[in-house]
Short mmCIF file of C-alpha atoms in Angstrom, two decimals:
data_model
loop_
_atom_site.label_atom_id
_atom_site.label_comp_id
_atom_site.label_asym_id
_atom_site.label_seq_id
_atom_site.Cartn_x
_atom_site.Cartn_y
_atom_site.Cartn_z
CA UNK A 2 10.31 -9.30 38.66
CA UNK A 3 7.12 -9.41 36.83
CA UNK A 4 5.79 -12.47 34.50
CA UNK A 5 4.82 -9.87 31.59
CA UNK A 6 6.48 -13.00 29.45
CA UNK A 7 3.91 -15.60 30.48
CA UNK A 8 1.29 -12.48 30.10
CA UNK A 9 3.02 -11.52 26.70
CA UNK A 10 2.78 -15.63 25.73
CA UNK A 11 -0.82 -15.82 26.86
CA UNK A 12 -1.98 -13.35 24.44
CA UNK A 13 -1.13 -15.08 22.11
CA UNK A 14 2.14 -13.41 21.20
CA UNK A 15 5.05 -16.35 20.88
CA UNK A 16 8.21 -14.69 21.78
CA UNK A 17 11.09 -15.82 19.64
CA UNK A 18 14.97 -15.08 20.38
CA UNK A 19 16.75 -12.83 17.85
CA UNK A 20 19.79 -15.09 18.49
CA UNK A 21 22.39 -17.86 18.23
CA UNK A 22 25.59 -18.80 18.67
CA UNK A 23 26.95 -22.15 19.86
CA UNK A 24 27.70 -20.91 23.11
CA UNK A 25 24.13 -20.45 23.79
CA UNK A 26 24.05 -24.06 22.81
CA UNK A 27 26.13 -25.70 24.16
CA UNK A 28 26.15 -23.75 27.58
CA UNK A 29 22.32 -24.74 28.33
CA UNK A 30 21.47 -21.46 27.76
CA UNK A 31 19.00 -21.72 25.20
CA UNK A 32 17.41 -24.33 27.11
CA UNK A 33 17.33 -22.55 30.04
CA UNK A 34 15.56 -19.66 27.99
CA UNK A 35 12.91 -21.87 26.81
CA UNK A 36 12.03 -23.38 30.37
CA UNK A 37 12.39 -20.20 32.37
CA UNK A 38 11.65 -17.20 30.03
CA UNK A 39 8.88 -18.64 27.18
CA UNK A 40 11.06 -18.29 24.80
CA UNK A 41 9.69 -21.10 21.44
CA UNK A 42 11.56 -19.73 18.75
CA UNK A 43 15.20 -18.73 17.46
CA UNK A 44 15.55 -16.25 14.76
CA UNK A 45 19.21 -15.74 13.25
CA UNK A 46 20.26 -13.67 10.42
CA UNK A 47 23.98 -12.80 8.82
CA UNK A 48 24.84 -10.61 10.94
CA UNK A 49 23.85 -12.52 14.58
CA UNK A 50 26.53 -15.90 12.65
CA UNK A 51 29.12 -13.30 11.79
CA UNK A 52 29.29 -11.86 15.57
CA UNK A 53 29.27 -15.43 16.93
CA UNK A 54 31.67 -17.11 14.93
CA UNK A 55 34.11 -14.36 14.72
CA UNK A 56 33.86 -14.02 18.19
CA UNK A 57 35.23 -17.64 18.05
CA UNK A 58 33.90 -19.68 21.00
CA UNK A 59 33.21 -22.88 20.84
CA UNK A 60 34.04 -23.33 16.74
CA UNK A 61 37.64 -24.04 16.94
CA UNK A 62 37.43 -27.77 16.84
CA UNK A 63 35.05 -27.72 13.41
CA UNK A 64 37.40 -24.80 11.51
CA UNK A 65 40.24 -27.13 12.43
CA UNK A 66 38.51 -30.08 10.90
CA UNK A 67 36.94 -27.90 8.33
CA UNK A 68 40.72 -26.87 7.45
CA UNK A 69 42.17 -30.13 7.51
CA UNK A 70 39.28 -31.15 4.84
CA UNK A 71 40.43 -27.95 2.91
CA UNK A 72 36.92 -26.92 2.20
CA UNK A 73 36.15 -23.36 0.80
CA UNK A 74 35.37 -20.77 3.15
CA UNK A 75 31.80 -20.76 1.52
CA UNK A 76 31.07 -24.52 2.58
CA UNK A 77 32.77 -24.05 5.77
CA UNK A 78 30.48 -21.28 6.91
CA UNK A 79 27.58 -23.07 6.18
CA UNK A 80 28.63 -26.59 8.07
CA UNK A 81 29.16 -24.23 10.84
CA UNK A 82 25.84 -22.68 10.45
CA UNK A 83 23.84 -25.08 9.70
CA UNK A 84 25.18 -27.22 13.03
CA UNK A 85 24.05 -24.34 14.99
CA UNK A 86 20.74 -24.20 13.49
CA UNK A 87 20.38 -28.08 13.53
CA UNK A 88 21.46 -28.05 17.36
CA UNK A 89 19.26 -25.56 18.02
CA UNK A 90 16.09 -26.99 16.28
CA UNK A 91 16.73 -30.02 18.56
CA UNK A 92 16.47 -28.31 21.40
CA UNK A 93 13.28 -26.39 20.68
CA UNK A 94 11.49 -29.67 19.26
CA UNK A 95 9.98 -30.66 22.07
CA UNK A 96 7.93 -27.20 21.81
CA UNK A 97 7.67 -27.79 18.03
CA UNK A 98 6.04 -31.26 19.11
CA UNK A 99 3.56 -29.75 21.46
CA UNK A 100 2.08 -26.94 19.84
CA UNK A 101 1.92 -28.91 16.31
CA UNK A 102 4.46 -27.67 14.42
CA UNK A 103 3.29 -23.73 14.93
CA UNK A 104 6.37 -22.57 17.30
CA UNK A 105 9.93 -24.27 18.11
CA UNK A 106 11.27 -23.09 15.32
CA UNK A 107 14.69 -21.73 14.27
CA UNK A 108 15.51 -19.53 10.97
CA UNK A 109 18.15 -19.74 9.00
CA UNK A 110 18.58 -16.93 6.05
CA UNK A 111 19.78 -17.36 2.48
CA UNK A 112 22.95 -16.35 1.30
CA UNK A 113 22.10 -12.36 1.09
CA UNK A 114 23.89 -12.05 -1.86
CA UNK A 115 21.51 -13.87 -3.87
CA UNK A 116 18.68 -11.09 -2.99
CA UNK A 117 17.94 -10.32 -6.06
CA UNK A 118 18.39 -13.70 -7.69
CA UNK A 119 14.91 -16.00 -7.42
CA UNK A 120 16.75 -18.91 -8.95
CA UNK A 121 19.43 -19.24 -6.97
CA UNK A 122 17.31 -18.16 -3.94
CA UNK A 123 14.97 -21.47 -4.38
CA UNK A 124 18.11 -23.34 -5.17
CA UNK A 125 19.61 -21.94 -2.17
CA UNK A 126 16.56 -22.55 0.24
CA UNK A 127 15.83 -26.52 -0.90
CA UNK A 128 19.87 -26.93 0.24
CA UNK A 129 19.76 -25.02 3.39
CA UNK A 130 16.51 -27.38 4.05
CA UNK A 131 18.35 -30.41 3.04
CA UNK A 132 21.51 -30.18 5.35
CA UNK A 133 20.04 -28.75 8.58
CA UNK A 134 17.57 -31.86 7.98
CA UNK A 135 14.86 -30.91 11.04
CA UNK A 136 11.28 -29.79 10.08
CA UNK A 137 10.99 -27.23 12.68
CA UNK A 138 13.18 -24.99 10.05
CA UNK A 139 12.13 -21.79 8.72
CA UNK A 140 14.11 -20.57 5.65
CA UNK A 141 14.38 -17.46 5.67
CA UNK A 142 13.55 -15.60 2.57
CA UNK A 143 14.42 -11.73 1.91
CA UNK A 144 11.20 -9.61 0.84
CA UNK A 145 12.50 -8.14 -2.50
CA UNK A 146 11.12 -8.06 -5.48
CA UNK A 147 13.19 -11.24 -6.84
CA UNK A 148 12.46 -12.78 -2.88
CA UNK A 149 8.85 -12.65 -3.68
CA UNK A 150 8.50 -15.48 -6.50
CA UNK A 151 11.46 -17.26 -4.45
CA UNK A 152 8.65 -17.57 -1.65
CA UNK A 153 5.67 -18.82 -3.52
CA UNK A 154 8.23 -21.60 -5.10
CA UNK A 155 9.66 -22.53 -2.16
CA UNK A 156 6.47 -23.03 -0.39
CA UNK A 157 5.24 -24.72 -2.91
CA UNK A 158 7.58 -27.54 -2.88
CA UNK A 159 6.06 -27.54 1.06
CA UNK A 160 9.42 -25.80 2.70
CA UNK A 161 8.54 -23.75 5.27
CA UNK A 162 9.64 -20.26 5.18
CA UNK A 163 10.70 -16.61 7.30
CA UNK A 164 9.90 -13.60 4.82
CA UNK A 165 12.19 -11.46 6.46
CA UNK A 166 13.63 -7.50 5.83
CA UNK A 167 9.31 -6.19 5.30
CA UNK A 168 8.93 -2.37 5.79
CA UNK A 169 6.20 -1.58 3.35
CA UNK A 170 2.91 -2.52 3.82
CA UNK A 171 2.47 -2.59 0.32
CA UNK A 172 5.28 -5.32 -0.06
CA UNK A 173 3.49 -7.13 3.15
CA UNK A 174 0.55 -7.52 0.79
CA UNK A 175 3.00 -8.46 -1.75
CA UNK A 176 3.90 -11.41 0.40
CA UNK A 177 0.89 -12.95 2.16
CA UNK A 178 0.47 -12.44 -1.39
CA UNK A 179 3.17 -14.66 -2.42
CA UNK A 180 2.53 -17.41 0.60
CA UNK A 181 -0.93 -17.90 -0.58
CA UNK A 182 0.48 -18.65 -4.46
CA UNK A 183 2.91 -21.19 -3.11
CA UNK A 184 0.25 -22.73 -0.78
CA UNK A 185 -2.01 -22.93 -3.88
CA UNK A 186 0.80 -25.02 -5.52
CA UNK A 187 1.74 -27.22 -3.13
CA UNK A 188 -1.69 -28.45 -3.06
CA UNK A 189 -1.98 -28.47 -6.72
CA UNK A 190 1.44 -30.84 -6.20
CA UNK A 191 -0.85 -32.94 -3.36
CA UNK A 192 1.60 -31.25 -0.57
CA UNK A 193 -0.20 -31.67 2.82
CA UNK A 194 -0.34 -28.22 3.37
CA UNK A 195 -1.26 -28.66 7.55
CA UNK A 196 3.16 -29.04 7.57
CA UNK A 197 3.78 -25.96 5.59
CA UNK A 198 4.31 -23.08 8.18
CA UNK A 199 5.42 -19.46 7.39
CA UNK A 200 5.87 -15.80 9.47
CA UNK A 201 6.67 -12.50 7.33
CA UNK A 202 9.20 -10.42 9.81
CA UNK A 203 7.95 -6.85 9.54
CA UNK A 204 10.59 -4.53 10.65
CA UNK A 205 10.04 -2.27 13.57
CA UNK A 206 12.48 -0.13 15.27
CA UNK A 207 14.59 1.06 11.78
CA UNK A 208 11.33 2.67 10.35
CA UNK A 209 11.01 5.22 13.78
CA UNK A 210 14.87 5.57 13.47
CA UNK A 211 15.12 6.44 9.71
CA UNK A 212 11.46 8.56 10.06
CA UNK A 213 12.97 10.27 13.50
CA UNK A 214 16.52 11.31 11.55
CA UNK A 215 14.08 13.34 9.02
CA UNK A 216 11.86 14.51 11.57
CA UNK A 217 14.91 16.21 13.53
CA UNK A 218 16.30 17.43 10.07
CA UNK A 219 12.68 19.63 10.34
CA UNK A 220 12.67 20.30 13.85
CA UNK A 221 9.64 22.02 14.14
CA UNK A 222 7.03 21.62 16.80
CA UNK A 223 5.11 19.40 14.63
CA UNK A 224 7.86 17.42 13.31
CA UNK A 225 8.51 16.68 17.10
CA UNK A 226 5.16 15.80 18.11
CA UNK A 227 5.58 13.19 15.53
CA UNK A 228 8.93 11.45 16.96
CA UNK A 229 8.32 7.49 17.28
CA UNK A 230 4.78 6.88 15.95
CA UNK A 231 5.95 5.71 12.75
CA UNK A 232 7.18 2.21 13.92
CA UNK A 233 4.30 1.06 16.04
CA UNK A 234 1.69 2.57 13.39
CA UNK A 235 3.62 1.19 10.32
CA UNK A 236 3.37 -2.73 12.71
CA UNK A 237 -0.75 -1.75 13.19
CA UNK A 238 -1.54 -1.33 9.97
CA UNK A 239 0.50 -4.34 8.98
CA UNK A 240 -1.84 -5.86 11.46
CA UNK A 241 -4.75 -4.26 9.80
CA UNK A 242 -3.49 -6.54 6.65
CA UNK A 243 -3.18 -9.59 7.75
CA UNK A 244 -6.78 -9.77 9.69
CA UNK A 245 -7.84 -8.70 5.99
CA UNK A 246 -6.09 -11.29 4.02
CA UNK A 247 -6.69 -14.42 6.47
CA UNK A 248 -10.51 -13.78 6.54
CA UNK A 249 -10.77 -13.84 2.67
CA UNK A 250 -12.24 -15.78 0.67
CA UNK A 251 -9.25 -16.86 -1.38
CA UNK A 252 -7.82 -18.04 2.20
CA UNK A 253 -10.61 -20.07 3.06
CA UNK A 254 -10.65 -22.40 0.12
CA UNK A 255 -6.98 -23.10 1.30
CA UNK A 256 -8.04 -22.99 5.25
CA UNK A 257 -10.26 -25.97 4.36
CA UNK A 258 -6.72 -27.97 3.39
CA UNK A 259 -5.59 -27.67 6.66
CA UNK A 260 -3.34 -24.89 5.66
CA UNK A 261 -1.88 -22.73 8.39
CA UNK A 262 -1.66 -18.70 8.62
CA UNK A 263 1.45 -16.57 8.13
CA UNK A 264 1.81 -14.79 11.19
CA UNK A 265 2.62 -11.59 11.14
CA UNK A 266 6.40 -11.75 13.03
CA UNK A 267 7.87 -8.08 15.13
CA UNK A 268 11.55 -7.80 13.88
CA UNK A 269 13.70 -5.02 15.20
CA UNK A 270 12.66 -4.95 18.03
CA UNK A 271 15.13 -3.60 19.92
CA UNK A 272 14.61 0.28 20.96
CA UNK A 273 17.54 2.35 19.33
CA UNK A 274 16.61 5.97 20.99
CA UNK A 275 16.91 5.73 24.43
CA UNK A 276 14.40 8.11 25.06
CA UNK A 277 11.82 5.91 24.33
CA UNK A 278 11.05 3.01 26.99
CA UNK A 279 13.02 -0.06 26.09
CA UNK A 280 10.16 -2.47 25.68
CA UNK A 281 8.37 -0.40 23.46
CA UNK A 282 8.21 -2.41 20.54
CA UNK A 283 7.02 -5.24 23.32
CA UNK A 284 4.22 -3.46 24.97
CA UNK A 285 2.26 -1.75 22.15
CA UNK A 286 2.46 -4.60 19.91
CA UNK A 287 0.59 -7.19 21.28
CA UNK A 288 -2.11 -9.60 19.55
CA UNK A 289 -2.95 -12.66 18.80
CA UNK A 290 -1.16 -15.39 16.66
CA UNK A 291 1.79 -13.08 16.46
CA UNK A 292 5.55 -13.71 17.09
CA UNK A 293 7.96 -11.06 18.93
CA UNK A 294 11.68 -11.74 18.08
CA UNK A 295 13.48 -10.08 20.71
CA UNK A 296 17.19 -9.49 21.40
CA UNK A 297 18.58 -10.62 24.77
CA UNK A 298 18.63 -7.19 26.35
CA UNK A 299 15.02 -6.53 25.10
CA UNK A 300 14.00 -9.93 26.69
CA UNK A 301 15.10 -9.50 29.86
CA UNK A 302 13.71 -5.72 29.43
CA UNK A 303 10.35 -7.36 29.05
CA UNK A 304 10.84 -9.57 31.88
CA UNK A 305 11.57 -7.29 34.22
CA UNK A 306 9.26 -4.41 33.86
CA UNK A 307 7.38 -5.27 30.38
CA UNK A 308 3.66 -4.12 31.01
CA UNK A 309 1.44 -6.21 29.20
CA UNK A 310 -2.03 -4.95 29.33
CA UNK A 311 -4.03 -7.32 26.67
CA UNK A 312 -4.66 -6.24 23.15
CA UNK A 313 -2.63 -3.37 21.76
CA UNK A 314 -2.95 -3.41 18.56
CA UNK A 315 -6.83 -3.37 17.94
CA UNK A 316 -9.19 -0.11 17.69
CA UNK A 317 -5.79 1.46 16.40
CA UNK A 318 -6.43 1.57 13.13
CA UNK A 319 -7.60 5.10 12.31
CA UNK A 320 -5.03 6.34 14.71
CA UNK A 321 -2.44 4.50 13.13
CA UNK A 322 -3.22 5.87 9.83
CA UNK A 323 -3.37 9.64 11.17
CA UNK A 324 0.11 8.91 12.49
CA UNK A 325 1.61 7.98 9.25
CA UNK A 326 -0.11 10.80 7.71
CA UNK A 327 1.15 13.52 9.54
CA UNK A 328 4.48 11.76 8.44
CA UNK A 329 3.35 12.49 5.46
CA UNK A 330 2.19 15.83 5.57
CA UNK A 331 5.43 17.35 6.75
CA UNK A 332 7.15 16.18 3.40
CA UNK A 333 8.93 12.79 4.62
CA UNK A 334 7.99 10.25 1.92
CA UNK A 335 6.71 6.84 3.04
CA UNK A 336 7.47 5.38 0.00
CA UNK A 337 11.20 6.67 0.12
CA UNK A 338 11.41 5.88 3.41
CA UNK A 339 10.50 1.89 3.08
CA UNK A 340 12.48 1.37 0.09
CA UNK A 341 15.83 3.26 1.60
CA UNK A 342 15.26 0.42 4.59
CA UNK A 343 14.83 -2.59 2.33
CA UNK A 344 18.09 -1.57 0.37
CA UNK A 345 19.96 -0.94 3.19
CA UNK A 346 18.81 -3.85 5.20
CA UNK A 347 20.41 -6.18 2.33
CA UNK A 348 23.42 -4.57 2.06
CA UNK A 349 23.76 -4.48 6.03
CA UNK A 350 23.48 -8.54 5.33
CA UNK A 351 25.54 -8.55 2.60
CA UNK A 352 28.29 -6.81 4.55
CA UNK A 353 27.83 -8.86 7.74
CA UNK A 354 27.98 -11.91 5.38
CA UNK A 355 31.28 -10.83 3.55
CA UNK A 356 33.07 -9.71 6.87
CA UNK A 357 31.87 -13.42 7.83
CA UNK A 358 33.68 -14.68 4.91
CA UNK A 359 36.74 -13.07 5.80
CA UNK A 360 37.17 -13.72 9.01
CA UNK A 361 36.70 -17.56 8.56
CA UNK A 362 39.20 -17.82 5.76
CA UNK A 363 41.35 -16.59 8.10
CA UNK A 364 40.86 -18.93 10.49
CA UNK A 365 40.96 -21.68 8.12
CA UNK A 366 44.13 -20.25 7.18
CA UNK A 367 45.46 -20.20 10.87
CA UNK A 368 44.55 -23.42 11.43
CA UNK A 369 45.86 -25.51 7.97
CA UNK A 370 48.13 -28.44 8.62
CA UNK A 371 51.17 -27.61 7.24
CA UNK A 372 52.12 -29.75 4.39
CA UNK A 373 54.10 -33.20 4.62
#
């Protein structure tokens, strides 16, 4: 067993679990996480709630109560989410207290069918904020075009927030883009900006498997030299970005308000081809004042035989840029690409999020008092 986790940590890489059900909760697990594997975050998204609560343990007690108050299945999924999340921030707030707010944090996403809706995104956001109550919450925040407005407003009423489902690096820019706007509002509003915290979740291990599906379509010898570079060159560059925007000029003004950085966050991280190693997206994406999300299995992947070796994401730049070219070059179309990934990443929540609703009606159903 190596400690590549306390190596990973020490770099300055916070590694986050990709997440949550109340099992994990209530079982000690989570805490056990934190204290033995430096774990000082919890990421969930629609699709981590619908697996746990369908797979029913430990919410039987609150549907039944949620039944007997005859609440709509909308409500009822987010009392039962929201708990989670709440329970959850609890635990981690200890680490929230020590490192001032930057880590013990736990997401919690927006309604994925309002993706394209800013209005009823903010609206959504301040009431997610409101009923899980803790300020070691991140909202998360989809990175559409209608998310990106939604961001800037919701950071400017001083929420903190999770831009999650980034492929693009052009979108990226689009919103470090959008945090800076909000920041510059909250402190127009006299919002202490030092409690404002954000991390935009740039997507990983879907880019190599959507660019790898073309590459074999090619099958030449080039188009298989090429296999699972996109990914890790795609996270550089994103990198490349962020060192860019947080040493501007525009950033300093607000870095003299005790404003904090969005840090850049690895999503996806789990390795889909098996013939790449399975800490992958661990290993050669390492740098400081970035967060890893990891699921379980990647985790204890990185435990046991991550290889953390320092910095592996600077002097990559030019390499990184090759990569994508060559991409490029053999007629697979970044721009396609990115956008096919954003589009399917919000109906993959949407669906997750309407099999949710299904399955919990039912339950409610099950478990109504009969009448009289």
């Amino acid at each position: 067993m190596t400690d590549a986790l306390k190596r990973l940590s020490e770099e300055g890489v916070a590694i986050w679990l990709d997440d949550l059900s109340r099992k994990r909760i209530t079982s000690g697990n989570l805490a056990e996480l934190i204290d033995q594997q430096h774990v000082v975050g919890v990421t969930t998204n629609p699709s981590i709630f619908q697996k746990a609560i369908s797979g029913g343990d430990g919410y039987e007690q609150q549907l039944s109560d949620l039944a007997a108050r005859k609440v709509t299945v909308e409500e009822a999924i987010r009392m039962i989410t929201t708990a989670d999340v709440r329970d959850a921030a609890d635990i981690l707030r200890p680490v929230y207290d020590s490192t001032q707010g930057q880590d013990g944090r736990v997401s919690i996403e927006v309604d994925p069918r309002l993706a394209h809706n800013t209005k009823a995104t903010v609206a959504e956001a301040k009431q997610l904020a409101w009923l899980v109550d803790r300020p070691n919450t991140l909202i998360k925040i989809p990175a559409t075009k209608a998310g990106l407005p939604a961001i800037t407003e919701t950071i400017g009423r001083g929420i903190s927030v999770n831009v999650t489902l980034i492929f693009s690096l052009e979108r990226y820019r689009e919103v470090m883009d959008a945090y800076l706007a909000g920041l510059e509002k909250a402190k127009a509003a006299g919002i202490d900006l030092s409690g404002i915290h954000s991390v935009a979740s740039f997507f990983v291990s879907r880019v190599d498997t959507e660019i790898d599906k073309r590459l074999d379509a090619l099958g030449t010898p080039e188009a298989k030299a090429a296999r699972g570079k996109a990914g890790l060159a795609n996270a550089r560059l994103a990198y490349e970005a962020y060192e860019e925007v947080f040493s501007s000029d525009r950033w300093a003004a607000l870095d003299k308000a005790q404003a904090n950085k969005q840090r850049p966050l690895w999503a996806s991280t789990g390795v889909k081809d098996k013939a790449y190693k399975d800490t992958l997206y661990v290993d050669d994406l390492v740098a400081p004042n970035t967060v890893n999300t990891m699921p379980e299995a990647t985790l204890a992947a990185a435990e046991d035989h991550g290889k953390i070796t320092g910095n592996t994401i600077a002097g990559m730049y030019e390499q990184s840029r090759a990569e994508l070219d060559a991409v490029e070059k053999l007629g697979i179309s970044y721009d396609d690409v990115v956008q096919l990934l954003e589009d399917e990443g919000v109906e993959k929540f949407e669906a997750s999020w309407n099999d949710l609703l299904k399955s919990t009606e039912a339950e409610l159903a099950r478990l109504a008092p009969s009448e009289g």
